[in-house]
Coordinates of C-alpha atoms in Angstrom, one line a residue:
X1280 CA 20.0 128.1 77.6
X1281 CA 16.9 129.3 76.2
X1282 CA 16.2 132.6 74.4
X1283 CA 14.6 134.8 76.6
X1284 CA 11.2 135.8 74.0
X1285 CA 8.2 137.3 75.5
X1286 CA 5.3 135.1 73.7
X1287 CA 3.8 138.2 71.1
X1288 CA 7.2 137.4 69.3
X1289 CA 7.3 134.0 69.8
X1290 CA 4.1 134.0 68.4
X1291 CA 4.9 136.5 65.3
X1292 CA 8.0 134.2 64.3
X1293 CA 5.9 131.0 64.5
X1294 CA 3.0 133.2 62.4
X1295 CA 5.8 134.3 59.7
X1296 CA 7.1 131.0 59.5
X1297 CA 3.6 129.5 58.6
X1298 CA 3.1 132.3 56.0
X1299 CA 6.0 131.0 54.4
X1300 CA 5.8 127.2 54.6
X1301 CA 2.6 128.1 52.8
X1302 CA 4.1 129.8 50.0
X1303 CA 6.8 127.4 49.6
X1304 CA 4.1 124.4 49.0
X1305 CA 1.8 126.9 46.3
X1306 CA 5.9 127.4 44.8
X1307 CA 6.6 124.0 44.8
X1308 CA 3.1 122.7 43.2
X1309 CA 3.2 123.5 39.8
X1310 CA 7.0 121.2 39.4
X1311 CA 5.2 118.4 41.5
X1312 CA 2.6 117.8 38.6
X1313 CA 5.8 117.2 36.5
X1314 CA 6.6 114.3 38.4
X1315 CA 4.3 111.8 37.3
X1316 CA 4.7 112.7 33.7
X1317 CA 8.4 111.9 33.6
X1318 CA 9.5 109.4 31.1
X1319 CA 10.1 105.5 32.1
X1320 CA 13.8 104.9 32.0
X1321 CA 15.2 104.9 29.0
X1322 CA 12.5 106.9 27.5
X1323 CA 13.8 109.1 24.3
X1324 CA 12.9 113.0 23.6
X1325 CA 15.0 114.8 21.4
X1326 CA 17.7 113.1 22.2
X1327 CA 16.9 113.2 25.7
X1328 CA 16.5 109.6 27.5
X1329 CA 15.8 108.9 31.7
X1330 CA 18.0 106.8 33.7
X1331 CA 17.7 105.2 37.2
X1332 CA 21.3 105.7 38.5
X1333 CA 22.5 104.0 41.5
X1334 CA 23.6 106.5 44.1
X1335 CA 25.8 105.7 47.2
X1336 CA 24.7 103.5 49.8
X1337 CA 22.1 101.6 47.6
X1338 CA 19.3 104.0 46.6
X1339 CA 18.3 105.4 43.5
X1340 CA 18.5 108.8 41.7
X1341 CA 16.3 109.8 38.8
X1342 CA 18.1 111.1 35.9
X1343 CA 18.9 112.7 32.7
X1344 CA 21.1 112.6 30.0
X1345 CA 22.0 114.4 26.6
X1346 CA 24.2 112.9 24.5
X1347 CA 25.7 115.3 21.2
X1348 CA 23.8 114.6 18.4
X1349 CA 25.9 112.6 15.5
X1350 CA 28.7 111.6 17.2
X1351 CA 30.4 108.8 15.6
X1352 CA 31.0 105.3 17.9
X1353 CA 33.5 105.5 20.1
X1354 CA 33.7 109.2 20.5
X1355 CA 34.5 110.4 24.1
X1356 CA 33.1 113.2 24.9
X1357 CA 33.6 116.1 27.6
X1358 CA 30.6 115.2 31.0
X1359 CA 29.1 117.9 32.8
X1360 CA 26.6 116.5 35.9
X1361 CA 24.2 118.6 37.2
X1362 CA 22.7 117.9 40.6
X1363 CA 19.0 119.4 41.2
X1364 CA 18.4 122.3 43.2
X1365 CA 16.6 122.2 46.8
X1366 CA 13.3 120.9 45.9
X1367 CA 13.5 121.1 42.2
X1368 CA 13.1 117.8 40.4
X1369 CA 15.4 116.8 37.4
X1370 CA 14.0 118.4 35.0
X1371 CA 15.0 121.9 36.3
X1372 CA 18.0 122.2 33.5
X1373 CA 17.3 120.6 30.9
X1374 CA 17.1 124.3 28.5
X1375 CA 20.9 123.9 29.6
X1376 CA 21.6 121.0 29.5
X1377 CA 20.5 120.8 25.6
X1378 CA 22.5 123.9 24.6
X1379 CA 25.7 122.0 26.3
X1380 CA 24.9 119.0 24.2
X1381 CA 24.2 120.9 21.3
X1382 CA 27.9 121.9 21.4
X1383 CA 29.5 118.6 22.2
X1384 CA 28.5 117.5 26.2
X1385 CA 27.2 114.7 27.4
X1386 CA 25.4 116.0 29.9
X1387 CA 23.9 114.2 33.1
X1388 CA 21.2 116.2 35.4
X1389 CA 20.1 114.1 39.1
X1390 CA 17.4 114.9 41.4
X1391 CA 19.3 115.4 44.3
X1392 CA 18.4 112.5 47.2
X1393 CA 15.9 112.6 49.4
X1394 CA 14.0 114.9 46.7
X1395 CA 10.6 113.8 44.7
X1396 CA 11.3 110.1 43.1
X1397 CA 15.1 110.2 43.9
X1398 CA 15.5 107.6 46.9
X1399 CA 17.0 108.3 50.3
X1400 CA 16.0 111.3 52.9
X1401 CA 17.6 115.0 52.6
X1402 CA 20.9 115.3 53.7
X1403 CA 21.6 119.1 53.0
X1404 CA 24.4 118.7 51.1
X1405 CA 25.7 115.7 53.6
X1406 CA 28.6 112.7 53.2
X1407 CA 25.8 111.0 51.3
X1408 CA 25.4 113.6 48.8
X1409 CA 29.1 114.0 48.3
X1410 CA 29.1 110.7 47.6
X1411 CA 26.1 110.4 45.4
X1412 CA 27.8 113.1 43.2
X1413 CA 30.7 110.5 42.2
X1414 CA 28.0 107.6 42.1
X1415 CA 26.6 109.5 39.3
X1416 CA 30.3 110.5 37.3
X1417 CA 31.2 106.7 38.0
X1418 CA 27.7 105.6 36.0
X1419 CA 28.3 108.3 33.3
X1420 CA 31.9 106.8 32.6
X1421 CA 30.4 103.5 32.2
X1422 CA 27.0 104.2 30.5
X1423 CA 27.7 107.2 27.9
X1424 CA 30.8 108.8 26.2
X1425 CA 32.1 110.5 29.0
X1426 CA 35.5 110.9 29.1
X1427 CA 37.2 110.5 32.7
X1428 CA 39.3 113.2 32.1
X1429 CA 36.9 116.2 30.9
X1430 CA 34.8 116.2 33.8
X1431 CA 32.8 119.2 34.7
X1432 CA 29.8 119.7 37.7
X1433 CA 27.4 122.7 37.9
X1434 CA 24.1 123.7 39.2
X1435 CA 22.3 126.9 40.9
X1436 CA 21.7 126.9 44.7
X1437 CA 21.5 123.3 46.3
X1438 CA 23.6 122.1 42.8
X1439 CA 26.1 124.7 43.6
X1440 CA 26.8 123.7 46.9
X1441 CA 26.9 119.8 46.2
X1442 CA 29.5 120.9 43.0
X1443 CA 31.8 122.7 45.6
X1444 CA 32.0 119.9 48.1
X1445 CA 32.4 117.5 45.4
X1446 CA 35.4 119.0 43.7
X1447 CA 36.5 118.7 47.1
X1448 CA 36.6 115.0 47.2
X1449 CA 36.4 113.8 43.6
X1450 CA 39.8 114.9 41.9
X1451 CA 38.5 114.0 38.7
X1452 CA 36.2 117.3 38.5
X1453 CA 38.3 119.5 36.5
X1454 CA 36.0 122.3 36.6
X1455 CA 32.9 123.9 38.7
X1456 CA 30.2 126.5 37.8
X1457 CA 28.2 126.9 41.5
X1458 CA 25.4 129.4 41.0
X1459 CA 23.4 131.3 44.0
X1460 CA 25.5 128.7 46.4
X1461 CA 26.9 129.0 49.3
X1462 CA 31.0 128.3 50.9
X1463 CA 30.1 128.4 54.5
X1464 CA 26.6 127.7 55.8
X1465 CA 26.9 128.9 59.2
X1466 CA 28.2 132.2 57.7
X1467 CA 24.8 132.4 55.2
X1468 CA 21.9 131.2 57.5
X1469 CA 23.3 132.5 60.7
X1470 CA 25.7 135.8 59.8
X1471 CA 26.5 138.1 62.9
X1472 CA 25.0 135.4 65.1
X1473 CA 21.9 135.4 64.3
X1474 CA 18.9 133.0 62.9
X1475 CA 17.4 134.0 59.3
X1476 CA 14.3 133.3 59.8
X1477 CA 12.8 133.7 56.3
X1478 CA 15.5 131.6 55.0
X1479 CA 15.3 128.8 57.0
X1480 CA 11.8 128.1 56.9
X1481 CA 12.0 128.8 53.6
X1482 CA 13.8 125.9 52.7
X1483 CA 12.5 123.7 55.7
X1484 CA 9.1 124.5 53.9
X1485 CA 10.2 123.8 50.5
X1486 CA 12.0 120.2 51.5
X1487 CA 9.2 119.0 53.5
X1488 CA 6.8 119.5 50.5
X1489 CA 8.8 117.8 48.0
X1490 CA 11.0 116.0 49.6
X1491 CA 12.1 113.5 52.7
X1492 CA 13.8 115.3 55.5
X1493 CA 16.1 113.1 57.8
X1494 CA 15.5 113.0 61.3
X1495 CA 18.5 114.9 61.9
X1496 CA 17.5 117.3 59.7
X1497 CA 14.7 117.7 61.3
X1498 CA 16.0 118.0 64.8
X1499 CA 18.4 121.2 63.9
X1500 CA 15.5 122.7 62.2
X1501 CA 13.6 122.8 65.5
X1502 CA 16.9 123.6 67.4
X1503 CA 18.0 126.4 64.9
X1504 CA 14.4 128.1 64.8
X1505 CA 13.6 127.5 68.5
X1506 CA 16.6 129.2 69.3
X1507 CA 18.1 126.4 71.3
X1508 CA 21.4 128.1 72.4
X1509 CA 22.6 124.7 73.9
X1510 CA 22.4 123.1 70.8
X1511 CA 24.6 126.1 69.4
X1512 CA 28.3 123.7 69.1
X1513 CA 26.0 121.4 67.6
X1514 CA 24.4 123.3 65.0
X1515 CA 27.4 124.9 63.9
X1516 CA 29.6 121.6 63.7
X1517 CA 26.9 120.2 61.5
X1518 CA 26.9 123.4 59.6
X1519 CA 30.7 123.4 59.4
X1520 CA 30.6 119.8 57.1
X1521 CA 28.4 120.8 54.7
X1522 CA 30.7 123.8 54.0
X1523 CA 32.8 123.8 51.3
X1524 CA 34.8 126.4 53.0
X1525 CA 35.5 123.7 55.5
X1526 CA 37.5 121.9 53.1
X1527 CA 39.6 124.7 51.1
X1528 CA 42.4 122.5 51.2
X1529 CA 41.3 119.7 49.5
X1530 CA 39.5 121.7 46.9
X1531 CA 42.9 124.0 46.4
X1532 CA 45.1 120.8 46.3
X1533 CA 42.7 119.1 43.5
X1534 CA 43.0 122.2 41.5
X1535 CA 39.4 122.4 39.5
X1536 CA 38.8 125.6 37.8
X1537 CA 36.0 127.3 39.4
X1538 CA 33.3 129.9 38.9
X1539 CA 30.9 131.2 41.7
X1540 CA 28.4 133.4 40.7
X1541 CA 25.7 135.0 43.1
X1542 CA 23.4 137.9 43.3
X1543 CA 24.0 141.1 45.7
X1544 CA 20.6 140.9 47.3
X1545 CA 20.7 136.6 48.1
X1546 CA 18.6 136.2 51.2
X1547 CA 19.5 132.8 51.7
X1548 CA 23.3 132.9 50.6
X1549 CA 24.3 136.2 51.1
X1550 CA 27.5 137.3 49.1
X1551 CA 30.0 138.2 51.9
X1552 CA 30.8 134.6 52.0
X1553 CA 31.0 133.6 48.4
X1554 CA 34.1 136.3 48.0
X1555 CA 35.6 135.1 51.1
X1556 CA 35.8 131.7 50.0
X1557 CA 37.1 133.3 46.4
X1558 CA 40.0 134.9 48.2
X1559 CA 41.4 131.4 49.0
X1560 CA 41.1 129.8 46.4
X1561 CA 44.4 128.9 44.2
X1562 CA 43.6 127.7 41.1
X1563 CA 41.8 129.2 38.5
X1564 CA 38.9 131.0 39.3
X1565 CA 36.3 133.6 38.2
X1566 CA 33.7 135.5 40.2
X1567 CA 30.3 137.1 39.3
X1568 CA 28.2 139.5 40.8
X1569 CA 24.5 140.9 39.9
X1570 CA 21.4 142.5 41.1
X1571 CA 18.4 139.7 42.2
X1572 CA 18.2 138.1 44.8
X1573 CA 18.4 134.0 45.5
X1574 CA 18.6 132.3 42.0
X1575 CA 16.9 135.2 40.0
X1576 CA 19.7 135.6 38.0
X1577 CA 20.0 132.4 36.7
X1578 CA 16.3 131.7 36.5
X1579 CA 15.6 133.2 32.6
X1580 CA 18.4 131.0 31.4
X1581 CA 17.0 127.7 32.9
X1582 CA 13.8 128.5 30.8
X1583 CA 15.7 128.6 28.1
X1584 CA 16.0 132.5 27.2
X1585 CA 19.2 134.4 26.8
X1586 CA 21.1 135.2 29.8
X1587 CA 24.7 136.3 31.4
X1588 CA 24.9 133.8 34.4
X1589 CA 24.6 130.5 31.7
X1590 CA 26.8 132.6 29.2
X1591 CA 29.6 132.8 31.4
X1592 CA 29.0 129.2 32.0
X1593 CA 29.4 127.5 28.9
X1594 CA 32.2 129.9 28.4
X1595 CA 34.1 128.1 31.3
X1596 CA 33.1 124.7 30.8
X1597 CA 34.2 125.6 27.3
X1598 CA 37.8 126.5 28.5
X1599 CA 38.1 124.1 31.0
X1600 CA 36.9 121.1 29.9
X1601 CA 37.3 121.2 25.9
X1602 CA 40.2 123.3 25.6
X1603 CA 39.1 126.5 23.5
X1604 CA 40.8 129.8 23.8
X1605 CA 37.6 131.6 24.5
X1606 CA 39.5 134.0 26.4
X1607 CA 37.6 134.1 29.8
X1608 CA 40.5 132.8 31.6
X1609 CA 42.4 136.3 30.5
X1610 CA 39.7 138.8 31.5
X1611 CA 39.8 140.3 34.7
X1612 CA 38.2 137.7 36.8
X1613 CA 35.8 139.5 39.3
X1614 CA 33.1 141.0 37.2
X1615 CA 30.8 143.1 39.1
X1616 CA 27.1 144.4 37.9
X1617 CA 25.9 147.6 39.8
X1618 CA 22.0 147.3 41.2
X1619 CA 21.8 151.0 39.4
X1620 CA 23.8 150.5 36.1
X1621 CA 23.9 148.8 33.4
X1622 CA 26.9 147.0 31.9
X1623 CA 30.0 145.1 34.1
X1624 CA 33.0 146.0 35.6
X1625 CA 36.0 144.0 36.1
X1626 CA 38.7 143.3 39.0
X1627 CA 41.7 141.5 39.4
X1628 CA 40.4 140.2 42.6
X1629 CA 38.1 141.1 45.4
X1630 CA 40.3 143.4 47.6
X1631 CA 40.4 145.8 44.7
X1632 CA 36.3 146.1 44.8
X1633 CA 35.7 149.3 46.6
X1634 CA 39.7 150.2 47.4
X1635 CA 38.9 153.8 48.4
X1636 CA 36.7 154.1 51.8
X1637 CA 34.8 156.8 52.8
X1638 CA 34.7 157.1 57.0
X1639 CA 31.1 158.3 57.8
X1640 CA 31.2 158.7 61.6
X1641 CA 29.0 158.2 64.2
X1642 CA 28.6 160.5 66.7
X1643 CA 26.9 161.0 70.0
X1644 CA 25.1 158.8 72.2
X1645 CA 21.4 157.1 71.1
X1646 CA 19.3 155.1 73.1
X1647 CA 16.7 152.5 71.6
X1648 CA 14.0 150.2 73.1
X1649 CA 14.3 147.1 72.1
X1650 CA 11.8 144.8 70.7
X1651 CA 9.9 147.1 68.0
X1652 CA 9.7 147.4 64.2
X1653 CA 10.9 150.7 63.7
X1654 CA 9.6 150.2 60.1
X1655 CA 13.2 150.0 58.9
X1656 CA 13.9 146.7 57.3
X1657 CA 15.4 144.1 54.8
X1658 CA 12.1 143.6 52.9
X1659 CA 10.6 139.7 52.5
X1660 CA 13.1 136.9 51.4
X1661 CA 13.0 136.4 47.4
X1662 CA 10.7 138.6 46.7
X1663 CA 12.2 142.5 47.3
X1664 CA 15.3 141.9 45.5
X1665 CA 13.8 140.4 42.8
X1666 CA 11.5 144.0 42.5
X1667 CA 15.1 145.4 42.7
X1668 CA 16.5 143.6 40.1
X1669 CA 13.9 144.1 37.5
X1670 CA 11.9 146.9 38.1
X1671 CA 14.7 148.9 40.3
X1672 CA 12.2 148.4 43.4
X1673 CA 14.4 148.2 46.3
X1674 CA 12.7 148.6 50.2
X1675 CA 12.1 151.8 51.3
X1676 CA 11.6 154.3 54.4
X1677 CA 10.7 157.6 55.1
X1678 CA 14.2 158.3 57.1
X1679 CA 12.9 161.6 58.6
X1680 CA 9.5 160.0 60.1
X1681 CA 11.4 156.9 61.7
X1682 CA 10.8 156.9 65.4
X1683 CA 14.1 157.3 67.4
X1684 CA 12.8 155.8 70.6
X1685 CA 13.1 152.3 68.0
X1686 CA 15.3 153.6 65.8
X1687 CA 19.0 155.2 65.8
X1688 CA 19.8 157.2 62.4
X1689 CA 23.0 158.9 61.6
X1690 CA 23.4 160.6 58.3
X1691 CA 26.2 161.8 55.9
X1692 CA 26.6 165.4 54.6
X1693 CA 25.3 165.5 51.3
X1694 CA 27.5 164.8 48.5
X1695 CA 28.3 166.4 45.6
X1696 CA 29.6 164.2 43.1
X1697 CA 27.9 160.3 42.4
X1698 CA 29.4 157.7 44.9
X1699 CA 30.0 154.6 44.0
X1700 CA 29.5 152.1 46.8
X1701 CA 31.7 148.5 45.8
X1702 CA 31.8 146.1 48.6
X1703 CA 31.4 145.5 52.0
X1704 CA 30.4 147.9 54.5
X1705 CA 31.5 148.1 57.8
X1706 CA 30.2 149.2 61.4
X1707 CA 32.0 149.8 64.0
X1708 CA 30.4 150.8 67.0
X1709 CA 29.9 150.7 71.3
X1710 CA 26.3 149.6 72.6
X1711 CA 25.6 148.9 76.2
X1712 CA 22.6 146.7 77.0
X1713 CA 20.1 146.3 79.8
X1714 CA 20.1 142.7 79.0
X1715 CA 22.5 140.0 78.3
X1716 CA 21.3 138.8 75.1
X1717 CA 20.1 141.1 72.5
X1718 CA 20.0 141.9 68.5
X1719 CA 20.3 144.9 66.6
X1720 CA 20.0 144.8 62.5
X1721 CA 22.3 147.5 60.9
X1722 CA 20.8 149.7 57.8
X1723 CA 22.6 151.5 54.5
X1724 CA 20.2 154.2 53.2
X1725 CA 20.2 156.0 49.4
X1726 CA 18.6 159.0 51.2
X1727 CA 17.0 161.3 48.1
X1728 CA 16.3 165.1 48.6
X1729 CA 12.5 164.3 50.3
X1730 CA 14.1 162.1 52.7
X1731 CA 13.2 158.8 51.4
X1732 CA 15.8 155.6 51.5
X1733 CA 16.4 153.7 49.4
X1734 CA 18.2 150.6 50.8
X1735 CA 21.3 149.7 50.0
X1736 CA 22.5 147.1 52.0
X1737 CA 21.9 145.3 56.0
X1738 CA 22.9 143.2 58.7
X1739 CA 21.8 141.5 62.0
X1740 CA 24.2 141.1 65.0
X1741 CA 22.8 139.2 68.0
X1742 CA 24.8 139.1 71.8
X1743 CA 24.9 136.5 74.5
X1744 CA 26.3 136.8 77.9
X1745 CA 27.2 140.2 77.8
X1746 CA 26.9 142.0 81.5
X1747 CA 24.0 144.5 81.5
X1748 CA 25.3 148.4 82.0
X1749 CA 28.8 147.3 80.5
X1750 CA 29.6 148.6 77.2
X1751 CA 31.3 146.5 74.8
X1752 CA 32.6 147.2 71.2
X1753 CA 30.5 145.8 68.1
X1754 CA 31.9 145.4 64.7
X1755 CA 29.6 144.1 61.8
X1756 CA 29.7 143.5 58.2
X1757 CA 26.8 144.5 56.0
X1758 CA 25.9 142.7 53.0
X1759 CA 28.4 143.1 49.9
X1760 CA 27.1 145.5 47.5
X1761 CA 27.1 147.4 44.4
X1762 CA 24.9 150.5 44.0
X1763 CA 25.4 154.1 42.7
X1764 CA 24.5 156.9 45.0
X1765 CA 23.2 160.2 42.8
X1766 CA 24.7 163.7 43.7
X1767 CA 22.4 165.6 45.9
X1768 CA 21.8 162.4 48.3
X1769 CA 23.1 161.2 51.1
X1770 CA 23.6 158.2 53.1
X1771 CA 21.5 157.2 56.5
X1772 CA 22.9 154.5 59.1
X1773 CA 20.1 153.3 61.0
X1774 CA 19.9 151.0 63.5
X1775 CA 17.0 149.2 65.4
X1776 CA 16.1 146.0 66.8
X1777 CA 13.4 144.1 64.9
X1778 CA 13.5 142.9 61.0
X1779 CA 10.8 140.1 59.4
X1780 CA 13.9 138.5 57.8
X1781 CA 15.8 137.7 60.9
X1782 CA 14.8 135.7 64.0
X1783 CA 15.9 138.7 67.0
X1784 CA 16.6 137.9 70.9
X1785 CA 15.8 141.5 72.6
X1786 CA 13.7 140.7 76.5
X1787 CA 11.0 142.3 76.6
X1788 CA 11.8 146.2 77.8
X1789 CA 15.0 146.0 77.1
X1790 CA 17.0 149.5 75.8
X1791 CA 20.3 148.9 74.1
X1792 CA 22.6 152.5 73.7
X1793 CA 25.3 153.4 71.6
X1794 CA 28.0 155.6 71.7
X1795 CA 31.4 156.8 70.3
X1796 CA 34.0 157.2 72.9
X1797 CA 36.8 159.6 72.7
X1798 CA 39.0 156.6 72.7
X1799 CA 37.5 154.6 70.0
X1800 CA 34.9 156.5 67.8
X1801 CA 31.9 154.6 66.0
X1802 CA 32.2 155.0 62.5
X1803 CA 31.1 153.4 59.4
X1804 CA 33.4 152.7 56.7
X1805 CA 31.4 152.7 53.1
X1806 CA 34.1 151.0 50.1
X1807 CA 33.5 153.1 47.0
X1808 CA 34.9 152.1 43.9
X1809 CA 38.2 154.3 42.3
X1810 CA 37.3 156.8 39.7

């Protein structure tokens, strides 16, 4: 079934898409003149030496390895294997990786397969790279001081990812720290049904600049951006193994301590599904939220200069692997940094983020077309977030001058006291379409006393097969958050149909409408925290 897409959008996706291939080869350039400096194998800096390590099924991975400084013969020491981020070659942590030595690790850091010199094609996270990851432990075991049974894996992003399936199918990993990763990749790159755009050509840009990608890689790029609805099953079952959600079991029944950490504003990996896949986990366990967006709050600690993401990290390897009452395994595990405050806040689990809700409703009956920016929207991927996280930048709108013929916009009484949104919004609404297929993106607004927004958190949603003039309920979760509203604001809802960040399936001319029946009123419900 294709999507039906009048060809100005068609056009505009291809047109963003290009602009951002583009900037993913000028990001990737400055690492690729790395490459051909890197040390023969064997090569020693600092301790430092290079490695060819046989990975599984024959190829070779380009690698790294610190080794503690004075340790006498025969000392075993605790291994922590890092594989590379998507499109980052292995130099990418060595400021880590020479802390961790410097307090005892051996430490081994991969260029993930199918990336720069590393052999094979790009499997996104695949059977091969699952394997791979235990190719590398078994070579460490035999070629350094590793012992077998302090094993640790780590990495930001792609690394994270890999570390989670792995401690899925290696019981030796006995504990994880996965960084800006994801649990369920269906759930990140295609939440409420719908393609992220940005995301995905993002990281099809990045890979095919610095790296090999598969054919079938390939092939569910095209399918996934062209919108190719038969190939959806498809899609979603290849999604589905490269999820480490998929196997919770395994990971729960092997029992490695693990710590997730992400950022509120992740464009590619949005949060929602990282605390999902927290909730179900059994063994010990620690999660970490901050403001940034995909990898920015890791990124000053892989240059080497002070920072809370690697803190934490050593701090668990610390406990997990060597032993030492560091006492990170008796804080409250879910520690939470506001986009609007300094300093954390801690949780015994996720369901007590944002325990009180506040029921905003949403009434009347609005009609939209379909098909136009309204000028409400998520921002550009990487970049907004980022100017939220360090400069307190977030995207903004005049709420008053959006159009309602593109836009619907609900807004709260103004409140008197600070609210403190913790959590995950929810919409619950009615829309009747002209068409059968269709997207809407959802919108949080900080809405200040001149009636500029401040946003605070999004969604798309995207229907198939739906029977034009029929109403039918729609209930979507925005992005996790943590933001402080001042007294004297308010909060806006807005809905419309068009965002840069999302791939959106609205026929030309078609009007969606929504409504609160008597019988089941539209609301949203905003999770604040307890005072």
């Amino acid at each position: 079934m294709a999507r039906p897409k009048p060809a100005l959008r068609t056009t505009a996706s291809i047109t963003t898409a290009a602009v951002l291939l583009a900037g993913a080869a000028l990001a990737a350039a400055p690492a690729a003149t790395a490459a051909p400096g890197t040390p023969p194998a064997g090569a020693t800096a600092q301790g430092l030496t290079f490695h060819d390590i046989p990975g599984s099924g024959g190829i070779t991975l380009k690698g790294n390895v610190f080794t503690p400084a004075g340790a006498a013969t025969g000392t075993k020491h605790p291994l922590i294997v890092f594989p590379t981020s998507w499109a980052m070659p292995q130099i990418e942590y060595l400021a880590q990786a020479q802390k961790l030595a410097d307090s005892g690790y051996v430490v081994v850091s991969y260029t993930s397969r199918g990336f720069w010199l590393s052999g094979g094609e790009i499997e996104v996270a695949g059977p091969p790279d699952i394997a791979d990851a235990s190719a590398v432990i078994d070579w460490a075991l035999e070629h350094t001081s590793a012992d077998p049974d302090r094993i640790g894996m780590g990495g930001v992003s792609y690394g994270a990812g890999i570390s989670l399936l792995a401690a899925g199918h290696d019981a030796r990993i006995k504990a994880v720290a996965a960084l800006s990763g994801w649990a369920d990749l269906i759930d990140s790159i295609y939440s409420g049904r719908t393609q992220h755009l940005q995301a995905a050509a993002l990281l099809g840009g990045a890979g095919l600049v610095t790296g090999r990608p598969g054919d079938e890689l390939n092939r569910t790029l095209k399918d996934f951006l062209g919108s190719n609805l038969e190939k959806e099953p498809e899609m979603i079952a290849w999604g589905k193994k490269r999820s480490p959600a998929t196997y919770l079991d395994r990971i729960n029944a092997n029992g490695a301590a693990i710590m997730m950490g992400n950022a509120w504003g992740d464009t590619i990996f949005p949060p929602n599904q990282y605390a999902s896949f927290y909730d179900k986990l059994t063994g010990p366990k620690r999660l970490e939220f901050r403001p940034g967006d995909h990898a920015t709050a890791e990124a000053t600690g892989l240059l080497g200069l002070p920072n809370d993401t690697w803190t934490s990290t050593r701090r668990w390897f610390d406990r997990y692997l060597r032993g030492e009452p560091n006492g990170i395994d008796t804080e409250l595990p879910v520690q939470l940094k506001s986009r609007t405050e300094q300093g954390y806040e801690g949780y015994p689990d996720w369901k007590s983020v944002g325990a009180v809700k506040n029921r905003i409703p949403l009434d009347g009956t609005k009609k939209v077309w379909a098909g136009v920016d309204s000028g409400a929207n998520g921002g550009i991927a990487i970049l907004s977030n980022a100017l939220d996280q360090f400069l307190k930048l977030p995207p903004t709108v005049s709420v008053p001058l959006l159009p309602r013929t593109f836009a619907s916009v609900w807004q709260s009484t103004r409140y008197t006291t600070e609210q403190r949104i913790r959590g995950t919004s929810a919409l619950h609404t009615t829309v009747t379409s002209t068409e059968p297929s269709g997207t809407l993106v959802a919108y949080l607004y900080d809405v200040g006393p001149l009636g500029i927004g401040k946003l605070v958190s999004n969604a798309p949603y995207t229907f198939h097969g739906q029977t034009p003039g029929r109403p039918f309920p729609v209930d979507l979760e925005l992005y996790s958050t943590a933001y402080d509203v001042p007294a004297g604001h308010r909060l806006a809802l807005v809905i419309d149909t068009v965002d840069p960040l999302y791939i959106e399936h609205n026929p030309t001319g078609a009007q969606l409408t929504f409504s609160s029946p008597s019988t089941d009123p539209s609301h949203l419900s905003v999770p604040l925290r307890e005072k």
